[in-house]
Short mmCIF file of C-alpha atoms and ligand atoms in Angstrom, two decimals:
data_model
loop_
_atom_site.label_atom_id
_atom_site.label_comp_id
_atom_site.label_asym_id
_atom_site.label_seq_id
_atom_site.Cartn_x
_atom_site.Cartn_y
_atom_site.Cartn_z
CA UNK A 20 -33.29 9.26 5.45
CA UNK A 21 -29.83 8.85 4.78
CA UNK A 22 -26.90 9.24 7.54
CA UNK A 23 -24.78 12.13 6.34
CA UNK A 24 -21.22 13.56 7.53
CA UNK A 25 -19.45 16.54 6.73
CA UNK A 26 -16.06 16.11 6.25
CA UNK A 27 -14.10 19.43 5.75
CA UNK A 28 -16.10 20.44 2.67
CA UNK A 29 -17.39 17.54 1.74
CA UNK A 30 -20.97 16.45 2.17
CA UNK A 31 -21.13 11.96 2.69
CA UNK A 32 -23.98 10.24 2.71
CA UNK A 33 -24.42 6.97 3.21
CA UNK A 34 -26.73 4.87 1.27
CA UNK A 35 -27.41 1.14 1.65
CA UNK A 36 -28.16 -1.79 -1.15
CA UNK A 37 -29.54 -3.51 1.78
CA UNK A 38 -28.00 -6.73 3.84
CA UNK A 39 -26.35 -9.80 2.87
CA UNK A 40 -25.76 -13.10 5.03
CA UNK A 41 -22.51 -14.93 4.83
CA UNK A 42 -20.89 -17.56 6.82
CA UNK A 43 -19.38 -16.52 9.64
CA UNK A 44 -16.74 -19.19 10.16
CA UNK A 45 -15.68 -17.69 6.50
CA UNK A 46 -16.16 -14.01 8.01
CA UNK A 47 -13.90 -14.59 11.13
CA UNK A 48 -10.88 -17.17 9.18
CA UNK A 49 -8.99 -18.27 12.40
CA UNK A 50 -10.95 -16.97 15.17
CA UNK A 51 -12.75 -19.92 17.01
CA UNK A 52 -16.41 -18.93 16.96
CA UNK A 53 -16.53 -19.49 21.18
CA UNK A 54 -14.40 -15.85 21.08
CA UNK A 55 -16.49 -13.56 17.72
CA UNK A 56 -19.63 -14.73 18.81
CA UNK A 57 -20.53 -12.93 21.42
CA UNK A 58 -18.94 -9.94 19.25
CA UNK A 59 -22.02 -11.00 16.70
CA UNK A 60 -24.87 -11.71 19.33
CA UNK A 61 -26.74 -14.78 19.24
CA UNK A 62 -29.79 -13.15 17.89
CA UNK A 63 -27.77 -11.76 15.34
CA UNK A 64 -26.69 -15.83 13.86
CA UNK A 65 -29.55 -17.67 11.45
CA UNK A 66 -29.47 -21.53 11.87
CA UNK A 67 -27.18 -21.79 8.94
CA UNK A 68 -24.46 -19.97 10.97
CA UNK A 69 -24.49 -17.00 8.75
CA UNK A 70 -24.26 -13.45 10.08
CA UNK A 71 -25.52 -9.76 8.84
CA UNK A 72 -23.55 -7.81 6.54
CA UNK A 73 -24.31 -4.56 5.43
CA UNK A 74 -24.26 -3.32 2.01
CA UNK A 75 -23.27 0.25 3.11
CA UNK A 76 -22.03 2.79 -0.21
CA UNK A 77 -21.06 5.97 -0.09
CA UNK A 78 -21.76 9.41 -1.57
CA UNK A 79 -19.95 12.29 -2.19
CA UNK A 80 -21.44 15.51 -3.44
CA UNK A 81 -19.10 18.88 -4.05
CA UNK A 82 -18.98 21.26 -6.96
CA UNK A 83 -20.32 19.89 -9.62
CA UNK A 84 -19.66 16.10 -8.57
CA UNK A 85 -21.90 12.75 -7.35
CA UNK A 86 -19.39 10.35 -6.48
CA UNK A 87 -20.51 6.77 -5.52
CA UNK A 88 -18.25 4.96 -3.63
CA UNK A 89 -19.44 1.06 -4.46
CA UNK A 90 -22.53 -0.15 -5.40
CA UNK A 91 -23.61 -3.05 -3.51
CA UNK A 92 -24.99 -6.24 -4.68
CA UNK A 93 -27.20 -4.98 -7.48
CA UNK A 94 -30.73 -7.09 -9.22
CA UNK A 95 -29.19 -8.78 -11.56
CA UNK A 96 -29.07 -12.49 -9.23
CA UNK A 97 -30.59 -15.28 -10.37
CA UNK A 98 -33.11 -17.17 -7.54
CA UNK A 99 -30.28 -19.87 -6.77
CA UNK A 100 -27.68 -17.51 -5.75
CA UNK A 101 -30.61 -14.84 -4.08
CA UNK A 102 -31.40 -18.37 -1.91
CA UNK A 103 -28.58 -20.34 -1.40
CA UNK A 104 -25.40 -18.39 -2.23
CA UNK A 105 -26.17 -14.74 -1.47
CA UNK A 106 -28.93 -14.60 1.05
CA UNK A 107 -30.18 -11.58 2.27
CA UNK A 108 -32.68 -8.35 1.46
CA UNK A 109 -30.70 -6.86 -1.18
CA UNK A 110 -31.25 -4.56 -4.48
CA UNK A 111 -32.16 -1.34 -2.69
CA UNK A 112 -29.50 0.93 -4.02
CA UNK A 113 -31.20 3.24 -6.29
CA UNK A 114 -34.48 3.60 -4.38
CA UNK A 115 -32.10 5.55 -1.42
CA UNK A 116 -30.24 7.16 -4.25
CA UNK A 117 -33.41 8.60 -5.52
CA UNK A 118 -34.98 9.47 -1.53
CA UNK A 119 -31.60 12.06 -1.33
CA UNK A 120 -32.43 13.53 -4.90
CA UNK A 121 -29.85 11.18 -6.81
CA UNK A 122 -31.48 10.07 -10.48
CA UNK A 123 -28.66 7.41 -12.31
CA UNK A 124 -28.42 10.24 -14.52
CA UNK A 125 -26.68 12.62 -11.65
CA UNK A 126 -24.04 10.29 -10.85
CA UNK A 127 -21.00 11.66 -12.37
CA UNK A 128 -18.39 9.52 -10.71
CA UNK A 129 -18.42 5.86 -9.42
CA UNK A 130 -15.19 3.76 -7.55
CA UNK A 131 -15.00 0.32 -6.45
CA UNK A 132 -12.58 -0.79 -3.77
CA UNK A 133 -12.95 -4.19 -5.66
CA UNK A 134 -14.65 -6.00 -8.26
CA UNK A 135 -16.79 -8.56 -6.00
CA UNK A 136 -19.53 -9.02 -6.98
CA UNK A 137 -21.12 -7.78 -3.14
CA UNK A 138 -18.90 -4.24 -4.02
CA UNK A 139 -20.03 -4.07 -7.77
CA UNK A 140 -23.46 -5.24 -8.37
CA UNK A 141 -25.09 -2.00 -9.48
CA UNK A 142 -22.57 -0.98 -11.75
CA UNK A 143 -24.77 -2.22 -14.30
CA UNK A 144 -28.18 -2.87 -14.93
CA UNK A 145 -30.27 -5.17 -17.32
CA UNK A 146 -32.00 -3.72 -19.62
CA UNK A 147 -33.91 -5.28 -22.97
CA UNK A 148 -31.88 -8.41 -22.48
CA UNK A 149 -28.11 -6.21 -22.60
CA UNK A 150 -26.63 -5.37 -19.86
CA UNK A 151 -25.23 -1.65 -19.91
CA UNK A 152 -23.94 0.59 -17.25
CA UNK A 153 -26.56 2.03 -14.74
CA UNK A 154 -25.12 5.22 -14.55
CA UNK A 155 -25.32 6.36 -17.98
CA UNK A 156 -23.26 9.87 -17.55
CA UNK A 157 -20.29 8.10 -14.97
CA UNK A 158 -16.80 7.85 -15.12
CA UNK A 159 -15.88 4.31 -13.38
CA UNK A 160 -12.23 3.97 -11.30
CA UNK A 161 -10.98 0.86 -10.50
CA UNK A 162 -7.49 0.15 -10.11
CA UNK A 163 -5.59 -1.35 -12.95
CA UNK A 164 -4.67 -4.82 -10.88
CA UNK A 165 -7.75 -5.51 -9.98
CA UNK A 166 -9.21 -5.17 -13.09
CA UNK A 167 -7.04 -7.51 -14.63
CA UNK A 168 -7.47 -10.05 -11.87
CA UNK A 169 -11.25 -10.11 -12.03
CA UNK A 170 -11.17 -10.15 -16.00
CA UNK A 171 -8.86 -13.19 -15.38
CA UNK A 172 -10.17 -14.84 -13.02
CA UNK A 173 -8.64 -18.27 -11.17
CA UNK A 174 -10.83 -21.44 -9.49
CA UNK A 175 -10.76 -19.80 -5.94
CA UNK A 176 -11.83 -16.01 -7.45
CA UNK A 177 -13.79 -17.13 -10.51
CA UNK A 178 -17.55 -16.97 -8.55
CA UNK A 179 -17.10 -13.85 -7.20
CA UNK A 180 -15.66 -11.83 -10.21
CA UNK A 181 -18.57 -11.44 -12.65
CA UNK A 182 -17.92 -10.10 -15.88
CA UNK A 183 -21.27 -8.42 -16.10
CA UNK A 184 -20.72 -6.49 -13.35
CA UNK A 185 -17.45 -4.58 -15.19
CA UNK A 186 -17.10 -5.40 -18.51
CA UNK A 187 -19.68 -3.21 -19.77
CA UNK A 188 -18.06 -0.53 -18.55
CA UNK A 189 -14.93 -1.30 -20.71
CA UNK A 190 -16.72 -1.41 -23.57
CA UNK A 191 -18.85 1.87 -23.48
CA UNK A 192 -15.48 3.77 -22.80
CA UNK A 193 -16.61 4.59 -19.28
CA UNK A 194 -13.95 3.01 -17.36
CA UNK A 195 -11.04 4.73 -16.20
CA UNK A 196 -8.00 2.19 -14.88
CA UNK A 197 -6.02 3.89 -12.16
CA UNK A 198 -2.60 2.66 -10.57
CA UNK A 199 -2.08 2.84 -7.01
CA UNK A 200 -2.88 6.44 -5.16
CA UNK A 201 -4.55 8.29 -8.24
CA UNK A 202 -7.20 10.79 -7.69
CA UNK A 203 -10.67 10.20 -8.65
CA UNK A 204 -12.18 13.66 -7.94
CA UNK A 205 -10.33 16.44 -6.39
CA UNK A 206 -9.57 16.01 -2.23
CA UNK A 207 -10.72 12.05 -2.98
CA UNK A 208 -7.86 9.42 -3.70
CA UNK A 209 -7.23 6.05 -3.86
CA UNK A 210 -5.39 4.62 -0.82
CA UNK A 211 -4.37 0.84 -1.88
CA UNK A 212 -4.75 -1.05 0.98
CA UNK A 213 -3.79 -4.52 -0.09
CA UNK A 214 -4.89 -7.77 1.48
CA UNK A 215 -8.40 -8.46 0.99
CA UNK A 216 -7.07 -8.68 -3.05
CA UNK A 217 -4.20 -8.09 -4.00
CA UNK A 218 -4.82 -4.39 -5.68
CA UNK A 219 -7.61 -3.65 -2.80
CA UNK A 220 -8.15 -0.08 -2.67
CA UNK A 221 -9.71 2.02 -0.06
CA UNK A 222 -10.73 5.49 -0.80
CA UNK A 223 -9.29 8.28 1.20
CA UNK A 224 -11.10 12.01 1.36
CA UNK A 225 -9.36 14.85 2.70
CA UNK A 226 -10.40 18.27 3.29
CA UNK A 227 -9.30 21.07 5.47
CA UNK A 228 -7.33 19.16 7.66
CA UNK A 229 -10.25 16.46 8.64
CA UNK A 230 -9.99 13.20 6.37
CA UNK A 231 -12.22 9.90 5.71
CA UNK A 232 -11.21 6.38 4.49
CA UNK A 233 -14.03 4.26 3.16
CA UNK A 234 -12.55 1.08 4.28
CA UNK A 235 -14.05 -1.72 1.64
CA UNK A 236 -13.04 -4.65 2.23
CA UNK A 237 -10.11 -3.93 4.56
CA UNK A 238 -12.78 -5.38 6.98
CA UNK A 239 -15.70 -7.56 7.05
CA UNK A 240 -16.81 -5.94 10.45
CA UNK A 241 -15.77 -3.49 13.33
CA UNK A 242 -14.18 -5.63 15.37
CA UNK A 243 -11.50 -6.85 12.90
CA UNK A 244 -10.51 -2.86 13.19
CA UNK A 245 -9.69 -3.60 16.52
CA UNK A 246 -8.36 -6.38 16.59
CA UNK A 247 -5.27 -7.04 13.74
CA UNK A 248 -4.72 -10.60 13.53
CA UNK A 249 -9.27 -10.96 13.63
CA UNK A 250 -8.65 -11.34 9.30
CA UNK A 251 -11.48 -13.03 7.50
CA UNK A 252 -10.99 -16.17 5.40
CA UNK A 253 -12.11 -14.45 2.34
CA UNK A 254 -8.82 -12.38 2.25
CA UNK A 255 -6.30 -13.97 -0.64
CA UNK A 256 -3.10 -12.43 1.10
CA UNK A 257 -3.91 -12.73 5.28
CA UNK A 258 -0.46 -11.77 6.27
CA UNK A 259 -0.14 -8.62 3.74
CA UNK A 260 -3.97 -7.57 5.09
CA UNK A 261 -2.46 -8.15 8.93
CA UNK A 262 0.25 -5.42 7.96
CA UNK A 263 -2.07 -3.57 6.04
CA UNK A 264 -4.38 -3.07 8.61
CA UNK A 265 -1.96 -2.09 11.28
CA UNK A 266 -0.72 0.89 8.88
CA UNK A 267 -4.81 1.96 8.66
CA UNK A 268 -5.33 1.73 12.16
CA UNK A 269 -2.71 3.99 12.96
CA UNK A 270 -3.10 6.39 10.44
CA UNK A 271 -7.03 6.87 11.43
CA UNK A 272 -6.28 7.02 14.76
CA UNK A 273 -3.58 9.70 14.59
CA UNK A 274 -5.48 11.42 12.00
CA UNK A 275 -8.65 10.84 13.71
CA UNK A 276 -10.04 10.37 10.57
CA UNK A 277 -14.10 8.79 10.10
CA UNK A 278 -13.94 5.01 8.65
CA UNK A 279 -16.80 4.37 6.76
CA UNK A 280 -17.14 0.15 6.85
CA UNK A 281 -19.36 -1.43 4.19
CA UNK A 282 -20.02 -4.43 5.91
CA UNK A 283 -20.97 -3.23 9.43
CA UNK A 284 -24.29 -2.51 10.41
CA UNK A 285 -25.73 0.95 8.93
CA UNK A 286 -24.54 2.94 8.19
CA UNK A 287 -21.48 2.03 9.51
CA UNK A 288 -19.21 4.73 10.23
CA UNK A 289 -16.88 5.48 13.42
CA UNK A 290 -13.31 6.53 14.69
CA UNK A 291 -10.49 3.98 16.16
CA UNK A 292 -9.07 5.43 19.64
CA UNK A 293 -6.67 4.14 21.54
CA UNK A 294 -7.22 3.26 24.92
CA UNK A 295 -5.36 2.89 27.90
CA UNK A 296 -4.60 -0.03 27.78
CA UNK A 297 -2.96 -0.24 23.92
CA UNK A 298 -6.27 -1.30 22.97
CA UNK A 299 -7.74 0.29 20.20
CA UNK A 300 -11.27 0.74 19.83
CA UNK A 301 -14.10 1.56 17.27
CA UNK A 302 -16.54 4.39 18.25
CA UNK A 303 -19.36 4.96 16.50
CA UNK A 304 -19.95 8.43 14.86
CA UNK A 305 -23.54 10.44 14.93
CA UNK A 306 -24.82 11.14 11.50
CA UNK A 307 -25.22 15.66 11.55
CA UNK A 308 -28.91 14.94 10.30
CA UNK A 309 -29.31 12.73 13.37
CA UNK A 310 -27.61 15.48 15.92
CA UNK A 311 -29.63 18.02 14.32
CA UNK A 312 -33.31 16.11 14.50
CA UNK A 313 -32.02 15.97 18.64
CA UNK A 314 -31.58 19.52 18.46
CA UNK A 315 -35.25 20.71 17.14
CA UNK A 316 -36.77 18.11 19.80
ZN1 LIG B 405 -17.38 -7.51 0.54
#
């Protein structure tokens, strides 16, 4: 069963694609593996050094919308990049779409943070040798920049932005461009959070006074919420995602707002407090379906 949250009126659920393994040297950029990997566990680290990532989307259901907020890794890897590139138990997406009553058909309203291909996958689907977009009846946000970088890709970006994964979209008519802090349903916004890209977006929902931010790729796991300077290598502008970061943390902690993290561990979702000490830490948040199974017991 999927984790849910309410968040003012709006009913989240969480819904996974599955896990991925990547490198965690890559994961952690600077930070000597003596100090993130007792963070990780060493249960938790394959012999290849790679570490768990979770695949972790999000939906949104109010009025008459289904917003999906990413869509994971998607089926349409070959056996070379399943094995050696991509590892992991992947592909799941639309089997816990349809256990919470979600058909591709429902889906009214997808947004990526970003077009890699670990945030994108699903977006479209093969079918009789085309590839078209999964969710036939969708409107598709991404912002502007980060279309245009992914469509023109560069040496260091080029494996990760794959056209199949978004131009589709542009050619059905389905995808909506958006600059900066545009809304994608009513209460639900873009909040650019640079860093990670350059046009990174998280996605911000706020209703009756409470608010979410699904984080994307902000960061890779808890810890680098945090810690500010703990920025994976992955991220094309480190000391814009350092800043970036700082801004988030303080805004969720003031706001007390739920972060919803793809990467970490499902489903993912917590508050930052500050402690004491200046530290800030990540708490992790009880789905309602969870509380209420305690509840009946
Ligand atoms: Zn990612």
């Amino acid at each position: 069963m999927a984790s849910s949250y309410q968040v003012g009126d709006f009913e989240v659920s969480i819904v996974s694609d599955g896990y991925l393994r990547l490198d965690g040297g890559a994961i952690f950029g600077l930070i000597p593996r003596i100090l993130w990997e007792p963070v990780i566990g060493r249960n938790n680290i394959d012999d290849e050094y790679r570490i768990p990532l979770g695949l972790n989307c999000m939906v949104v259901r109010h009025n008459n919308e289904i917003l999906l907020v990413e869509t994971g890794m998607g089926n349409k890897h070959d056996e070379r990049t399943r094995n050696r590139i991509y590892p992991g138990d992947y592909g799941h997406l639309l089997e816990e779409l349809e256990a919470i009553g979600i058909s591709r058909n429902d889906v009214t309203a997808v947004a990526n943070t970003h077009l890699h291909t670990d945030h994108c996958g699903w977006n479209t689907i093969e079918k009789d040798g085309e590839i078209i977009p999964t969710f036939p009846n969708a409107r598709y946000f991404v912002q502007s920049g980060e279309y245009k970088a992914a469509i023109n890709p560069n040496d260091r970006t080029r494996a990760t932005y794959l056209e199949e994964n978004f131009k589709p979209l542009y050619e059905s008519g389905q995808l909506t461009l958006v600059e900066n802090a545009d809304t994608i349903i009513p209460g639900i916004t873009f909040l650019p959070t640079p860093g990670h890209t350059e046009n990174h977006a998280s996605v911000l929902l706020e209703s009756k006074e409470e608010s979410a931010i699904y984080t994307g790729d902000l960061v890779h796991h808890e810890v680098q919420m945090e810690r500010d300077a703990w920025i994976s290598a992955f991220d094309i502008l480190p000391l814009i995602s350092l800043e970036t970061k700082r801004q988030v943390a303080e805004r969720a902690i003031t706001d007390n707002a739920l972060l919803i993290c793809v990467h970490n561990t499902y489903p993912g979702v917590g508050r930052l407090i500050q402690m004491e000490n200046g530290r800030k830490k990540f708490i992790t948040e009880l789905a309602t379906n969870d509380i209420n199974k305690d509840d009946q017991s």
